[in-house]
Short mmCIF file of C-alpha atoms in Angstrom, two decimals:
data_model
loop_
_atom_site.label_atom_id
_atom_site.label_comp_id
_atom_site.label_asym_id
_atom_site.label_seq_id
_atom_site.Cartn_x
_atom_site.Cartn_y
_atom_site.Cartn_z
CA MET A 1 32.76 75.58 -69.26
CA ARG A 2 29.98 76.70 -71.76
CA PRO A 3 31.24 78.72 -74.77
CA PRO A 4 30.17 82.42 -74.94
CA ALA A 5 26.73 83.09 -76.39
CA SER A 6 28.17 84.51 -79.44
CA ARG A 7 30.07 81.26 -80.30
CA ARG A 8 27.02 79.31 -79.60
CA ARG A 9 25.02 81.31 -82.04
CA ALA A 10 27.85 80.78 -84.63
CA LEU A 11 27.75 76.96 -84.35
CA PRO A 12 24.55 76.34 -86.35
CA ALA A 13 25.90 78.69 -89.10
CA LEU A 14 29.19 76.84 -89.03
CA LEU A 15 27.41 73.50 -89.48
CA SER A 16 25.24 74.85 -92.26
CA LEU A 17 28.58 76.07 -94.03
CA LEU A 18 29.99 72.62 -93.62
CA THR A 19 26.96 70.91 -94.99
CA CYS A 20 26.94 73.00 -98.01
CA SER A 21 30.56 72.25 -98.67
CA LEU A 22 30.00 68.71 -99.45
CA ASP A 23 31.70 67.65 -102.74
CA LEU A 24 31.70 64.41 -104.62
CA LYS A 25 34.66 62.94 -102.92
CA GLY A 26 32.51 62.86 -99.73
CA ILE A 27 30.12 60.51 -101.41
CA VAL A 28 30.84 56.64 -101.75
CA PHE A 29 28.55 55.16 -104.50
CA VAL A 30 27.76 51.52 -104.09
CA ILE A 31 25.94 49.82 -106.93
CA GLN A 32 24.01 46.80 -105.83
CA SER A 33 25.49 44.71 -108.51
CA GLN A 34 25.48 40.97 -109.21
CA SER A 35 28.31 38.75 -110.42
CA HIS A 36 26.64 37.25 -113.60
CA SER A 37 28.27 38.84 -116.61
CA PHE A 38 25.18 40.67 -117.91
CA HIS A 39 24.54 42.33 -114.58
CA ALA A 40 28.16 43.10 -113.94
CA LYS A 41 28.40 44.77 -117.29
CA ARG A 42 25.36 46.93 -116.52
CA ALA A 43 26.84 48.00 -113.26
CA GLU A 44 30.09 48.87 -114.85
CA GLU A 45 28.40 51.03 -117.43
CA LEU A 46 26.55 52.80 -114.58
CA ARG A 47 29.99 53.31 -112.81
CA LYS A 48 31.39 54.84 -115.97
CA SER A 49 28.52 57.23 -116.20
CA ILE A 50 28.85 58.49 -112.64
CA LEU A 51 32.59 59.09 -113.08
CA LYS A 52 32.12 60.85 -116.33
CA GLN A 53 29.48 63.17 -114.87
CA ALA A 54 31.95 63.78 -111.95
CA ALA A 55 34.80 64.65 -114.35
CA ASP A 56 32.58 66.97 -116.18
CA LEU A 57 32.09 68.85 -112.87
CA THR A 58 35.82 69.08 -112.68
CA GLN A 59 35.67 67.65 -109.16
CA GLU A 60 37.84 65.07 -107.49
CA LEU A 61 36.41 61.74 -108.55
CA PRO A 62 34.24 59.81 -106.04
CA ARG A 63 34.63 56.12 -105.25
CA VAL A 64 32.11 54.01 -107.04
CA LEU A 65 32.07 50.46 -105.83
CA LEU A 66 30.41 47.37 -107.32
CA LEU A 67 28.71 45.30 -104.55
CA HIS A 68 29.67 41.89 -105.96
CA GLU A 69 33.36 42.91 -106.06
CA LEU A 70 33.47 43.86 -102.40
CA SER A 71 33.18 40.55 -100.85
CA GLU A 72 33.14 36.81 -101.50
CA GLN A 73 30.67 36.43 -98.60
CA GLU A 74 27.46 34.85 -99.77
CA GLY A 75 25.33 37.39 -97.89
CA ALA A 76 27.09 40.63 -99.15
CA TRP A 77 24.00 41.48 -101.11
CA THR A 78 22.21 41.95 -97.82
CA ILE A 79 24.46 45.11 -97.27
CA LEU A 80 24.40 44.99 -93.39
CA PRO A 81 27.44 42.63 -93.18
CA LEU A 82 29.47 45.12 -95.28
CA LEU A 83 28.82 48.12 -92.97
CA PRO A 84 31.82 47.55 -90.66
CA HIS A 85 34.09 47.46 -93.84
CA PHE A 86 32.47 50.89 -95.00
CA SER A 87 32.99 52.29 -91.49
CA VAL A 88 36.68 51.43 -91.28
CA THR A 89 37.46 52.31 -94.84
CA PHE A 90 35.53 55.55 -95.41
CA SER A 91 34.52 57.23 -92.12
CA ARG A 92 37.43 59.60 -92.02
CA ASN A 93 37.13 61.24 -95.43
CA SER A 94 33.46 60.61 -96.53
CA SER A 95 30.09 61.91 -95.46
CA TRP A 96 27.62 59.52 -97.31
CA ILE A 97 27.22 56.07 -98.54
CA PHE A 98 24.84 56.26 -101.56
CA PHE A 99 23.31 52.86 -102.68
CA CYS A 100 21.67 52.28 -106.08
CA GLU A 101 20.62 49.49 -108.39
CA GLU A 102 22.37 48.80 -111.73
CA GLU A 103 19.33 50.42 -113.56
CA THR A 104 19.21 53.44 -111.39
CA ARG A 105 19.94 56.65 -113.53
CA ILE A 106 21.70 59.31 -111.51
CA GLN A 107 22.00 63.00 -112.25
CA VAL A 108 25.21 63.57 -110.23
CA PRO A 109 25.00 67.37 -109.90
CA GLU A 110 21.40 67.21 -108.69
CA LEU A 111 22.26 64.44 -106.31
CA LEU A 112 25.12 66.50 -104.83
CA GLU A 113 22.77 69.43 -104.34
CA THR A 114 20.14 67.16 -102.73
CA LEU A 115 22.60 65.66 -100.17
CA ARG A 116 23.92 69.14 -99.36
CA ARG A 117 20.64 69.88 -97.65
CA TYR A 118 21.21 67.35 -94.94
CA ASN A 119 23.84 67.90 -92.20
CA PRO A 120 26.28 64.92 -92.54
CA SER A 121 27.18 65.10 -88.90
CA LYS A 122 23.75 63.68 -88.03
CA GLU A 123 22.37 60.17 -88.44
CA TRP A 124 20.41 60.19 -91.73
CA PHE A 125 18.69 57.33 -93.49
CA LEU A 126 17.38 58.81 -96.96
CA GLY A 127 15.42 57.36 -99.68
CA LYS A 128 12.04 57.28 -101.70
CA ALA A 129 9.52 56.02 -99.14
CA LEU A 130 7.43 52.96 -99.77
CA HIS A 131 4.75 51.59 -97.35
CA ASP A 132 2.40 48.78 -97.27
CA GLU A 133 -1.33 49.34 -98.09
CA GLU A 134 -2.26 46.26 -95.89
CA SER A 135 -0.27 43.91 -93.75
CA THR A 136 1.43 41.32 -95.90
CA ILE A 137 2.95 37.87 -95.56
CA ILE A 138 6.19 38.94 -97.05
CA HIS A 139 6.71 41.32 -94.21
CA HIS A 140 5.46 38.94 -91.56
CA TYR A 141 2.33 41.00 -91.19
CA ALA A 142 4.38 43.78 -89.56
CA PHE A 143 2.62 46.83 -88.31
CA SER A 144 -0.77 45.02 -88.93
CA GLU A 145 -2.80 47.71 -87.12
CA ASN A 146 -1.63 50.42 -89.37
CA PRO A 147 0.75 49.11 -92.19
CA THR A 148 0.98 52.68 -93.66
CA VAL A 149 2.91 53.95 -90.81
CA PHE A 150 6.28 52.26 -91.49
CA LYS A 151 8.30 53.61 -94.34
CA TYR A 152 11.06 51.71 -96.22
CA PRO A 153 13.20 52.70 -99.18
CA ASP A 154 12.57 51.81 -102.87
CA PHE A 155 16.09 50.69 -103.77
CA ALA A 156 15.43 51.50 -107.39
CA ALA A 157 15.47 55.29 -106.58
CA GLY A 158 18.75 55.03 -104.54
CA TRP A 159 18.98 55.45 -100.80
CA ALA A 160 21.72 56.95 -98.52
CA LEU A 161 23.26 56.37 -95.14
CA SER A 162 25.16 59.15 -93.39
CA ILE A 163 28.52 58.13 -92.02
CA PRO A 164 27.53 58.71 -88.42
CA LEU A 165 24.60 56.27 -88.90
CA VAL A 166 27.07 53.71 -90.52
CA LYS A 167 29.24 54.00 -87.41
CA LYS A 168 26.36 53.54 -85.08
CA LEU A 169 25.09 50.41 -87.04
CA THR A 170 28.58 49.06 -87.16
CA LYS A 171 28.87 49.32 -83.35
CA ARG A 172 25.53 47.45 -82.94
CA LEU A 173 26.57 44.78 -85.48
CA LYS A 174 29.84 44.13 -83.39
CA SER A 175 27.89 43.83 -80.12
CA GLU A 176 25.02 41.72 -81.40
CA SER A 177 25.30 39.28 -84.30
CA LEU A 178 22.76 39.35 -87.07
CA ARG A 179 19.83 36.93 -86.69
CA SER A 180 20.23 33.69 -88.63
CA ASP A 181 16.99 33.49 -90.30
CA PHE A 182 15.23 34.51 -93.54
CA THR A 183 16.02 37.45 -95.83
CA ILE A 184 12.84 37.93 -97.93
CA ASP A 185 12.34 41.58 -98.71
CA LEU A 186 15.74 43.33 -98.04
CA LYS A 187 14.55 46.87 -98.24
CA HIS A 188 12.01 46.31 -95.60
CA GLU A 189 14.32 44.29 -93.32
CA ILE A 190 17.11 47.02 -93.67
CA ALA A 191 14.68 49.77 -92.61
CA LEU A 192 13.41 47.66 -89.71
CA TYR A 193 17.05 47.15 -88.52
CA ILE A 194 18.02 50.80 -88.81
CA TRP A 195 14.75 51.88 -87.03
CA ASP A 196 15.54 49.41 -84.25
CA LYS A 197 12.09 49.61 -82.70
CA GLY A 198 12.34 53.42 -82.35
CA ASP A 199 15.89 53.57 -81.10
CA GLY A 200 17.31 54.38 -84.49
CA PRO A 201 16.18 56.90 -87.30
CA PRO A 202 13.18 56.34 -89.47
CA LEU A 203 13.46 56.67 -93.27
CA THR A 204 13.51 60.42 -94.28
CA PRO A 205 11.66 60.65 -97.60
CA VAL A 206 13.57 62.69 -100.32
CA PRO A 207 11.39 63.85 -103.25
CA GLU A 208 14.49 64.16 -105.48
CA LEU A 209 15.06 60.40 -105.27
CA CYS A 210 12.61 59.26 -107.96
CA THR A 211 11.71 56.23 -110.00
CA ASP A 212 10.08 58.14 -112.86
CA SER A 213 11.23 61.27 -114.68
CA VAL A 214 8.10 63.39 -114.47
CA ASP A 215 9.68 65.75 -111.93
CA VAL A 216 12.45 68.06 -113.41
CA HIS A 217 14.03 68.12 -110.02
CA CYS A 218 14.68 64.41 -109.80
CA ALA A 219 18.30 63.39 -108.97
CA THR A 220 17.56 59.78 -109.76
CA THR A 221 15.14 57.90 -112.08
CA PHE A 222 14.91 54.24 -113.03
CA HIS A 223 15.02 52.33 -116.08
CA SER A 224 11.79 50.37 -116.06
CA PHE A 225 11.79 48.51 -119.38
CA LEU A 226 12.32 44.88 -119.72
CA PRO A 227 16.01 44.23 -120.68
CA LEU A 228 16.40 43.12 -124.27
CA CYS A 229 19.84 42.00 -125.46
CA GLY A 230 19.11 40.92 -129.10
CA ASN A 231 16.25 38.74 -130.30
CA PRO A 232 14.02 37.34 -127.60
CA VAL A 233 14.66 33.67 -126.85
CA LYS A 234 12.38 31.49 -128.93
CA LYS A 235 9.56 29.88 -126.98
CA GLU A 236 10.63 26.56 -128.47
CA ASP A 237 13.87 27.02 -126.38
CA ILE A 238 11.92 27.22 -123.19
CA PHE A 239 10.56 24.10 -121.46
CA VAL A 240 7.92 24.84 -118.71
CA ALA A 241 7.36 22.33 -115.97
CA VAL A 242 4.21 22.76 -113.76
CA LYS A 243 4.25 21.11 -110.50
CA THR A 244 0.69 19.93 -109.35
CA CYS A 245 -1.01 17.13 -107.56
CA LYS A 246 -4.33 15.28 -108.01
CA LYS A 247 -6.29 17.42 -105.41
CA PHE A 248 -5.52 20.54 -107.63
CA HIS A 249 -6.12 19.12 -111.14
CA SER A 250 -9.69 20.51 -111.36
CA GLU A 251 -9.16 23.67 -109.39
CA ARG A 252 -5.85 25.11 -110.62
CA ILE A 253 -4.86 23.58 -113.93
CA PRO A 254 -7.95 25.11 -115.67
CA ILE A 255 -6.64 28.52 -114.60
CA VAL A 256 -3.20 27.85 -115.99
CA LYS A 257 -4.81 26.87 -119.32
CA GLN A 258 -7.09 29.83 -119.29
CA THR A 259 -4.27 32.31 -118.64
CA TRP A 260 -0.54 31.78 -119.62
CA ALA A 261 -0.25 28.28 -120.79
CA GLY A 262 -1.02 29.06 -124.46
CA GLN A 263 2.24 31.18 -124.46
CA ALA A 264 4.30 28.10 -123.84
CA SER A 265 5.44 25.96 -126.69
CA LEU A 266 6.69 23.18 -124.43
CA ILE A 267 4.88 22.51 -121.24
CA GLU A 268 4.26 19.42 -119.12
CA TYR A 269 2.18 19.00 -115.83
CA TYR A 270 3.83 16.86 -113.21
CA SER A 271 1.74 15.23 -110.64
CA ASP A 272 1.30 12.23 -108.41
CA HIS A 273 -1.44 11.00 -110.49
CA ALA A 274 -1.48 10.51 -114.39
CA GLU A 275 -4.66 12.04 -115.77
CA SER A 276 -4.89 11.87 -119.66
CA SER A 277 -7.41 14.65 -120.05
CA ILE A 278 -4.82 17.31 -118.89
CA PRO A 279 -2.43 15.40 -119.41
CA THR A 280 -0.23 15.04 -116.41
CA VAL A 281 2.93 12.94 -116.04
CA ASP A 282 3.28 10.78 -112.88
CA LEU A 283 6.96 10.86 -111.95
CA GLY A 284 6.60 8.12 -109.40
CA ILE A 285 7.14 10.54 -106.54
CA PRO A 286 4.43 10.53 -103.78
CA ASN A 287 2.86 13.93 -103.30
CA THR A 288 3.89 15.81 -100.10
CA ASP A 289 2.12 18.65 -98.40
CA ARG A 290 5.27 20.78 -98.42
CA GLY A 291 8.69 20.88 -99.91
CA HIS A 292 8.37 18.82 -103.07
CA CYS A 293 12.11 18.40 -103.39
CA GLY A 294 11.87 14.81 -104.69
CA LYS A 295 9.58 15.89 -107.44
CA THR A 296 11.59 18.90 -108.45
CA PHE A 297 14.87 16.91 -108.80
CA ALA A 298 12.95 14.23 -110.79
CA ILE A 299 11.89 17.11 -113.25
CA LEU A 300 15.50 18.34 -113.42
CA GLU A 301 16.68 14.82 -114.26
CA ARG A 302 13.91 14.32 -116.78
CA PHE A 303 14.83 17.54 -118.51
CA LEU A 304 18.46 16.86 -118.71
CA ASN A 305 18.30 13.25 -119.79
CA HIS A 306 15.15 13.14 -121.88
CA SER A 307 14.54 16.47 -123.53
CA HIS A 308 16.19 17.57 -126.64
CA ASP A 309 19.61 19.03 -126.25
CA LYS A 310 18.72 22.26 -128.07
CA ILE A 311 16.17 23.25 -125.40
CA ALA A 312 18.35 25.66 -123.46
CA TRP A 313 15.96 26.67 -120.69
CA LEU A 314 13.90 25.03 -118.06
CA VAL A 315 11.30 27.03 -115.98
CA ILE A 316 9.63 25.28 -112.94
CA VAL A 317 6.47 26.80 -111.53
CA ASP A 318 3.73 25.95 -109.13
CA ASP A 319 0.25 25.27 -110.33
CA ASP A 320 -0.82 28.58 -108.73
CA THR A 321 1.86 30.67 -110.40
CA LEU A 322 0.90 33.22 -112.94
CA ILE A 323 3.66 33.96 -115.41
CA SER A 324 4.35 35.79 -118.72
CA ILE A 325 6.32 33.61 -121.07
CA SER A 326 6.57 36.36 -123.66
CA ARG A 327 8.31 38.71 -121.10
CA LEU A 328 10.46 35.96 -120.02
CA GLN A 329 11.60 35.39 -123.60
CA HIS A 330 12.85 39.04 -123.55
CA LEU A 331 14.60 38.77 -120.17
CA LEU A 332 16.42 35.55 -121.15
CA SER A 333 18.07 37.20 -124.26
CA CYS A 334 20.55 38.65 -121.74
CA TYR A 335 21.95 35.37 -120.44
CA GLU A 336 24.41 33.25 -122.26
CA SER A 337 23.93 29.46 -122.49
CA SER A 338 27.53 28.74 -121.62
CA GLU A 339 27.42 30.51 -118.17
CA PRO A 340 25.36 28.60 -115.53
CA VAL A 341 22.08 30.53 -114.76
CA PHE A 342 19.78 30.00 -111.83
CA LEU A 343 17.33 32.87 -112.02
CA GLY A 344 14.33 34.22 -110.11
CA GLU A 345 13.38 36.22 -106.92
CA ARG A 346 16.25 35.85 -104.51
CA TYR A 347 15.73 35.03 -100.88
CA GLY A 348 18.40 34.18 -98.20
CA TYR A 349 18.66 31.85 -95.29
CA GLY A 350 21.12 32.28 -92.51
CA LEU A 351 23.11 34.84 -94.38
CA GLY A 352 24.33 36.51 -91.18
CA THR A 353 26.07 33.26 -90.25
CA GLY A 354 27.32 31.76 -93.56
CA GLY A 355 24.06 30.55 -94.85
CA TYR A 356 22.98 30.73 -98.54
CA SER A 357 20.89 32.47 -101.10
CA TYR A 358 18.11 30.72 -103.09
CA ILE A 359 15.40 31.30 -105.68
CA THR A 360 12.03 31.24 -104.11
CA GLY A 361 9.95 28.66 -105.90
CA GLY A 362 6.45 30.26 -106.09
CA GLY A 363 7.50 33.01 -108.42
CA GLY A 364 9.20 30.57 -110.83
CA MET A 365 12.71 29.08 -110.93
CA VAL A 366 14.58 29.47 -114.18
CA PHE A 367 17.65 27.26 -115.11
CA ASN A 368 19.72 26.93 -118.11
CA ARG A 369 21.07 23.58 -119.18
CA GLU A 370 24.54 24.16 -118.00
CA ALA A 371 23.31 25.05 -114.40
CA ILE A 372 21.28 21.75 -114.34
CA ARG A 373 24.27 19.71 -115.70
CA ARG A 374 26.50 21.00 -112.97
CA LEU A 375 23.93 20.46 -110.32
CA LEU A 376 23.19 16.80 -111.24
CA THR A 377 26.84 15.98 -111.88
CA SER A 378 27.42 16.87 -108.26
CA LYS A 379 26.25 14.69 -105.31
CA CYS A 380 24.01 17.32 -103.85
CA ARG A 381 20.50 15.96 -103.45
CA CYS A 382 17.33 16.24 -101.50
CA TYR A 383 17.60 14.92 -97.84
CA SER A 384 13.97 13.89 -98.07
CA ASN A 385 11.16 14.09 -100.72
CA ASP A 386 9.40 16.86 -98.77
CA ALA A 387 12.43 18.97 -98.15
CA PRO A 388 12.00 22.55 -99.38
CA ASP A 389 13.12 22.29 -102.97
CA ASP A 390 13.98 25.83 -103.54
CA MET A 391 16.23 26.01 -100.36
CA VAL A 392 17.83 22.77 -101.24
CA LEU A 393 18.73 24.06 -104.70
CA GLY A 394 20.02 27.19 -103.18
CA MET A 395 22.27 25.18 -100.80
CA CYS A 396 23.48 22.92 -103.55
CA PHE A 397 24.26 25.79 -105.96
CA SER A 398 26.17 27.74 -103.24
CA GLY A 399 28.30 24.77 -102.64
CA LEU A 400 28.96 24.52 -106.39
CA GLY A 401 29.92 28.23 -106.63
CA VAL A 402 27.01 28.99 -108.80
CA PRO A 403 25.47 32.18 -107.63
CA VAL A 404 21.71 32.76 -107.78
CA THR A 405 20.70 35.66 -110.14
CA HIS A 406 18.11 37.88 -108.90
CA SER A 407 15.33 39.59 -110.82
CA PRO A 408 12.75 41.67 -108.98
CA LEU A 409 10.33 41.01 -111.86
CA PHE A 410 9.45 37.57 -110.34
CA HIS A 411 7.12 37.72 -107.37
CA GLN A 412 6.61 35.12 -104.57
CA ALA A 413 3.25 36.82 -103.68
CA ARG A 414 0.21 38.56 -105.16
CA PRO A 415 0.17 42.03 -106.57
CA VAL A 416 -1.78 43.31 -103.43
CA ASP A 417 1.21 42.26 -101.36
CA TYR A 418 3.42 44.86 -102.77
CA PRO A 419 3.20 48.69 -102.75
CA GLU A 420 1.67 50.35 -105.87
CA ASP A 421 4.63 52.69 -106.13
CA TYR A 422 6.94 49.74 -106.16
CA LEU A 423 5.16 47.70 -109.09
CA SER A 424 4.59 50.97 -111.03
CA HIS A 425 8.17 50.87 -112.27
CA GLN A 426 8.22 47.20 -113.15
CA VAL A 427 7.26 45.00 -116.10
CA PRO A 428 6.35 42.06 -114.03
CA ILE A 429 7.16 38.49 -115.17
CA SER A 430 5.28 36.44 -112.41
CA PHE A 431 3.06 36.45 -109.34
CA HIS A 432 2.13 33.63 -107.00
CA LYS A 433 -1.00 32.44 -105.09
CA HIS A 434 -4.64 32.46 -105.90
CA TRP A 435 -5.58 33.37 -102.23
CA ASN A 436 -8.47 35.91 -101.97
CA ILE A 437 -7.97 37.15 -105.64
CA ASP A 438 -9.34 36.49 -109.01
CA PRO A 439 -6.23 34.82 -110.62
CA VAL A 440 -7.64 35.41 -114.10
CA LYS A 441 -8.17 39.11 -113.49
CA VAL A 442 -4.70 39.33 -112.05
CA TYR A 443 -3.17 37.76 -115.02
CA VAL A 444 -5.13 40.06 -117.44
CA THR A 445 -4.26 43.14 -115.36
CA TRP A 446 -0.58 42.46 -114.93
CA LEU A 447 0.82 39.83 -117.18
CA ALA A 448 -1.20 39.35 -120.41
CA PRO A 449 0.31 40.27 -123.69
CA SER A 450 -0.66 43.76 -124.78
CA GLU A 451 -0.03 46.30 -127.51
CA GLU A 452 2.52 47.94 -125.13
CA ASP A 453 4.48 44.56 -125.15
CA LYS A 454 4.67 44.57 -128.87
CA SER A 455 6.34 47.91 -128.86
CA TRP A 456 9.18 46.89 -126.49
CA PRO A 457 11.79 46.32 -129.14
CA GLU A 458 11.29 49.91 -130.30
CA THR A 459 11.31 51.51 -126.87
CA GLN A 460 14.29 49.49 -125.82
CA LYS A 461 16.57 50.49 -128.81
CA GLY A 462 18.31 52.91 -126.50
CA PHE A 463 18.78 50.27 -123.71
CA LYS A 464 22.41 49.52 -124.70
CA GLU A 465 23.29 53.09 -125.47
CA GLU A 466 21.39 54.92 -122.66
CA LEU A 467 24.40 54.96 -120.18
#
């Protein structure tokens, strides 16, 4: 039997009242943290900031979770495998799961007011909207007819799922297992999964979720400086290995030398052909059209056994990688030599079914000596010379319990493959591929040292104190 008209009219008002009554204990904060000590410490500082702001509001403290502490599962960083846990644990007493990165800055009162605008009994997917300007390889050329139509969240601004949506996604996850393939751009892939070809909600853009602080109404902003944890690592402590082959000696090596090679104190070019004019080093490994695993492991062994023990870092790049060594020197100041480090842009393979994470090679793979020592002490090696080196390394380090450390400042693709809004809050360290671009112009525009770079130590004085 239908309720009387007066009661039907009262329902929207009641829902509105319930929506406005949201308090902080109804929000579960999940910081997308990493296990390396530097990242765990930054995430912990953000957690303390959120809890302090909550205490200042004299409200019951919310739950603030660090992603890397929630699960030992290799693929926890991909979020979706954790949704059943969130559904079981928080669905009774919470309204929202709010995700953010370790450098997201949150104004808790403003965030609370923002979320109060949305009825938590409905399925909501909230965030700062990004879209592709043109179809891109990193999104498998999705929506190629009109790439701007599909919106996905900029994780740096924070993003939120209402509990009803978490429950719906959990039900789907239980009925159909996640596909066991590649995780390349998580924010895009999560949005695709939630949208579910139109059966799920699209992203709702929320103007108060920001990555810059120009709008006084922003509930979130993002720390866009390069981290600096002391003096930059000396360039003499970084050995750069460039993988090349004879057919690219005249085409790609001149671009390396014209752009970033001058920043490197120690650099060698590894090829299938020794050419004294470059010079290149022939490692005795035949060139392969793909994979290059044999060549990469030969570089690792040469570094560990034949370079000076005081050289702490090895960077392996392709001959069509564009990189800023000076920015890398800043970044590496935050990592200790005693803790194994395997650093770059993180991808995943088969994470829905117990696969592994890896650092994608094109954007540059960074190792400290301890990581290489552990790897080569193990028996993990290439199954063939043309095996994909980055994936084999990921599999090996996963087996050794050495996590890959992700930095979004490394890029597997070209600047045109990423939204302008996304790159606008980065100080990029690398890009990859010369296809249909002028690589020298890209380097000068995005990576070349500038006056702004020289001012970093001053602008970052507050980095450690800001939270």
